[in-house]
XYZ file of C-alpha atoms in Angstrom:
258
model
C 1.922 -17.573 -27.925
C -1.401 -19.039 -26.793
C -3.179 -21.110 -29.439
C -6.876 -20.599 -30.255
C -8.056 -23.669 -28.358
C -6.225 -22.668 -25.171
C -7.534 -19.120 -25.460
C -11.118 -20.331 -25.775
C -10.705 -22.613 -22.775
C -9.257 -19.774 -20.704
C -12.017 -17.433 -21.837
C -14.695 -19.958 -20.892
C -13.043 -20.482 -17.529
C -12.884 -16.739 -16.899
C -16.557 -16.198 -17.680
C -19.005 -19.048 -17.157
C -22.108 -18.356 -19.243
C -24.520 -20.750 -17.583
C -27.784 -19.196 -16.421
C -27.149 -19.615 -12.725
C -23.634 -18.259 -12.710
C -22.998 -15.501 -15.213
C -19.479 -14.792 -13.916
C -16.766 -17.381 -13.534
C -14.539 -17.782 -10.450
C -11.817 -15.372 -11.546
C -14.291 -12.748 -12.704
C -16.090 -12.966 -9.364
C -12.812 -12.385 -7.539
C -12.190 -9.161 -9.424
C -15.792 -8.023 -9.070
C -15.642 -8.665 -5.329
C -12.420 -6.739 -4.840
C -13.473 -3.913 -7.146
C -16.789 -3.493 -5.353
C -15.075 -3.568 -1.969
C -12.525 -0.923 -2.939
C -15.119 1.296 -4.585
C -17.085 1.520 -1.357
C -14.392 3.859 -0.126
C -15.578 6.420 -2.658
C -12.101 6.858 -4.104
C -10.838 8.564 -0.909
C -9.342 5.627 0.985
C -5.784 5.933 2.215
C -3.198 3.274 1.435
C -3.747 1.440 4.724
C -7.499 1.147 4.107
C -6.967 -0.204 0.598
C -4.493 -2.789 1.874
C -6.944 -3.845 4.592
C -9.617 -4.488 1.974
C -7.193 -6.346 -0.260
C -6.073 -8.864 2.373
C -9.599 -9.645 3.569
C -10.982 -10.081 0.057
C -7.935 -12.170 -0.899
C -8.529 -14.453 2.085
C -12.217 -14.851 1.295
C -11.855 -15.577 -2.414
C -8.918 -18.015 -2.108
C -9.908 -19.874 1.027
C -6.573 -19.148 2.718
C -6.588 -19.089 6.515
C -4.350 -16.023 6.787
C -3.287 -13.347 4.296
C -0.759 -10.546 4.655
C 0.963 -7.909 2.535
C 4.716 -7.468 2.297
C 5.941 -4.036 1.224
C 9.455 -2.862 0.592
C 10.762 -0.608 3.373
C 14.037 0.911 2.255
C 16.452 -2.001 2.012
C 14.159 -4.255 4.036
C 10.535 -5.303 4.273
C 7.517 -4.635 6.443
C 4.061 -6.160 6.930
C 1.646 -3.211 7.163
C -1.564 -5.274 7.249
C -2.635 -8.854 7.887
C -5.799 -10.781 8.656
C -4.180 -12.428 11.691
C -1.090 -11.422 13.667
C 0.407 -14.873 13.132
C 1.038 -13.796 9.529
C 3.195 -10.904 10.719
C 5.197 -13.342 12.860
C 5.710 -15.667 9.890
C 6.588 -12.766 7.579
C 9.109 -11.451 10.132
C 10.889 -14.806 10.113
C 11.250 -14.483 6.350
C 12.646 -10.955 6.674
C 15.116 -12.000 9.374
C 16.345 -15.132 7.599
C 16.197 -13.720 4.087
C 14.367 -16.795 2.847
C 10.775 -17.643 2.046
C 8.158 -16.966 -0.642
C 7.360 -13.328 0.117
C 11.052 -12.379 -0.054
C 11.585 -14.355 -3.250
C 8.412 -13.025 -4.885
C 9.428 -9.443 -4.138
C 13.113 -9.425 -5.062
C 13.687 -12.276 -7.519
C 13.143 -12.064 -11.259
C 10.764 -14.256 -13.190
C 7.046 -14.595 -12.773
C 6.969 -13.572 -9.110
C 5.435 -16.655 -7.530
C 6.754 -18.978 -4.837
C 5.055 -21.456 -2.550
C 5.205 -24.655 -0.549
C 2.616 -27.308 0.249
C 4.496 -28.608 3.299
C 6.625 -26.017 5.055
C 7.904 -28.302 7.781
C 9.672 -30.500 5.218
C 10.598 -28.024 2.469
C 14.376 -28.146 2.033
C 14.453 -24.829 0.159
C 13.656 -22.857 3.319
C 15.421 -24.780 6.058
C 15.022 -22.016 8.647
C 11.752 -20.372 7.688
C 9.782 -23.554 6.918
C 10.052 -25.327 10.294
C 9.639 -22.020 12.161
C 6.410 -21.276 10.275
C 5.158 -24.794 10.961
C 5.751 -24.226 14.675
C 3.411 -21.236 14.381
C 0.761 -23.590 12.976
C 1.179 -22.530 9.337
C 1.913 -25.537 7.125
C 1.529 -24.291 3.540
C 2.091 -20.945 1.862
C 2.430 -19.134 -1.402
C 3.223 -15.538 -2.309
C 2.710 -13.484 -5.458
C 4.748 -10.403 -6.240
C 3.130 -7.040 -6.944
C 3.461 -6.536 -9.921
C 4.121 -10.166 -10.863
C 6.330 -10.579 -13.893
C 6.931 -6.823 -13.991
C 10.083 -4.760 -13.884
C 12.132 -4.816 -10.696
C 11.840 -3.729 -8.005
C 8.342 -4.967 -7.195
C 6.130 -3.144 -4.712
C 5.987 -6.183 -2.446
C 3.949 -9.380 -2.289
C 0.625 -10.873 -1.271
C 1.197 -13.762 1.142
C -1.281 -16.608 1.646
C -0.970 -19.097 4.508
C -2.899 -22.258 5.355
C -2.895 -24.204 8.599
C -3.096 -27.472 6.649
C -0.481 -29.308 4.602
C -1.574 -28.853 0.980
C -4.235 -26.391 2.113
C -3.595 -24.060 -0.815
C -3.101 -26.646 -3.565
C -6.547 -25.853 -4.965
C -5.648 -22.226 -5.749
C -4.984 -21.633 -9.428
C -1.564 -20.051 -9.957
C -2.684 -17.868 -12.862
C -5.620 -16.588 -10.802
C -3.255 -15.713 -7.977
C -0.926 -13.772 -10.272
C -3.801 -11.854 -11.838
C -5.179 -11.058 -8.405
C -1.788 -9.698 -7.345
C -1.692 -7.467 -10.413
C -5.164 -6.149 -9.635
C -4.140 -5.507 -6.025
C -0.980 -3.708 -7.131
C -2.984 -1.396 -9.397
C -5.353 -0.599 -6.515
C -2.393 0.066 -4.214
C -0.669 2.353 -6.684
C -3.925 4.218 -7.246
C -4.354 4.770 -3.516
C -0.757 5.964 -3.246
C -1.309 8.422 -6.089
C -4.463 9.815 -4.464
C -2.703 10.101 -1.112
C 0.235 11.928 -2.708
C -2.121 14.292 -4.563
C -4.018 15.045 -1.360
C -0.728 15.751 0.427
C 0.354 18.139 -2.327
C -3.034 19.854 -2.152
C -2.746 20.217 1.630
C 0.756 21.616 1.314
C -0.403 24.083 -1.333
C -3.313 25.231 0.820
C -0.972 25.669 3.770
C 1.439 27.684 1.619
C -1.399 29.951 0.455
C -2.586 30.488 4.041
C 0.974 31.281 5.140
C 1.410 33.769 2.315
C -1.865 35.481 3.188
C -1.139 35.865 6.893
C 2.410 37.079 6.206
C 0.925 39.596 3.773
C -1.434 40.835 6.500
C 1.458 41.236 8.961
C 3.516 43.112 6.374
C 0.601 45.463 5.739
C 0.268 46.205 9.453
C 3.978 47.058 9.780
C 3.888 49.174 6.652
C 0.906 51.109 7.992
C 2.081 51.514 11.612
C 5.811 52.068 11.012
C 5.884 53.551 7.542
C 8.006 50.707 6.143
C 8.266 49.513 2.559
C 7.044 46.026 1.728
C 10.608 44.678 1.655
C 11.513 46.398 4.931
C 8.403 44.987 6.592
C 9.240 41.452 5.439
C 12.874 41.745 6.594
C 11.648 42.949 9.998
C 9.383 39.908 10.287
C 12.112 37.545 9.191
C 14.704 38.996 11.588
C 12.289 38.934 14.533
C 11.330 35.347 13.708
C 14.966 34.292 13.845
C 15.713 36.197 17.053
C 12.694 34.754 18.871
C 13.081 31.297 17.275
C 9.465 31.396 16.097
C 8.238 30.289 12.692
C 7.629 33.221 10.392
C 4.022 32.185 9.764
C 3.285 31.894 13.506
C 4.829 35.308 14.199
C 2.809 36.853 11.378
C -0.402 35.227 12.655
C 0.223 36.586 16.172
C 0.784 40.053 14.781
C -2.322 39.925 12.595
C -4.506 38.643 15.450
C -3.321 41.382 17.841
C -3.150 44.383 15.531
C -5.461 46.399 17.818
C -2.879 46.208 20.606
C -0.065 47.628 18.497
């Protein structure tokens, strides 16, 4: 439980009320990301949202390179990064099974892992030196959602080309930023899923309509019942190995030739 003094200090740090700077550092981070995401008008796909997240995360933290790790079945993938060297470093983590993005995604706890000197970090004997050879000397990763129920969506990964290059980043800020990013990602996924369902529904309606037209033509020209007309379409579709909707569309578009 946070005491009153700590809460006031955190509140003052979150929002700086001086005249020249009405929003504190953390508030500005969220405002920056929120404004960037909103420019998509609420219609961005998941990839576009992730692209915005990594570039804003790099700018507001001062990291040299930022990437996103997402779960991919039983493994991981890096769908976006600000520099391809991040994908190379992430891939080493996936292959060796060690490193901050793996730990932040799969391990319990707060969902944060990092190193100020990768070349000499004994925790990651394979990943650390390999990352240093790529020119990346410090790193941290925050799980999305940090501190939440398992499994997490993935992790935000921050790299610096300098030893101790990320020591200035506040851990609490990083965890809050990861939560904000996870909410944005889930929102984009929900919109994308809704748009897919809408597209599928529209396609189903169009298919039903064109099949109805073809049935009507057969009923009129051959004196069939509705069920007989549908069975004729279905049987012909199977015999010719043509989708029922495509067969119906061909029939409806060439009714004058029948």
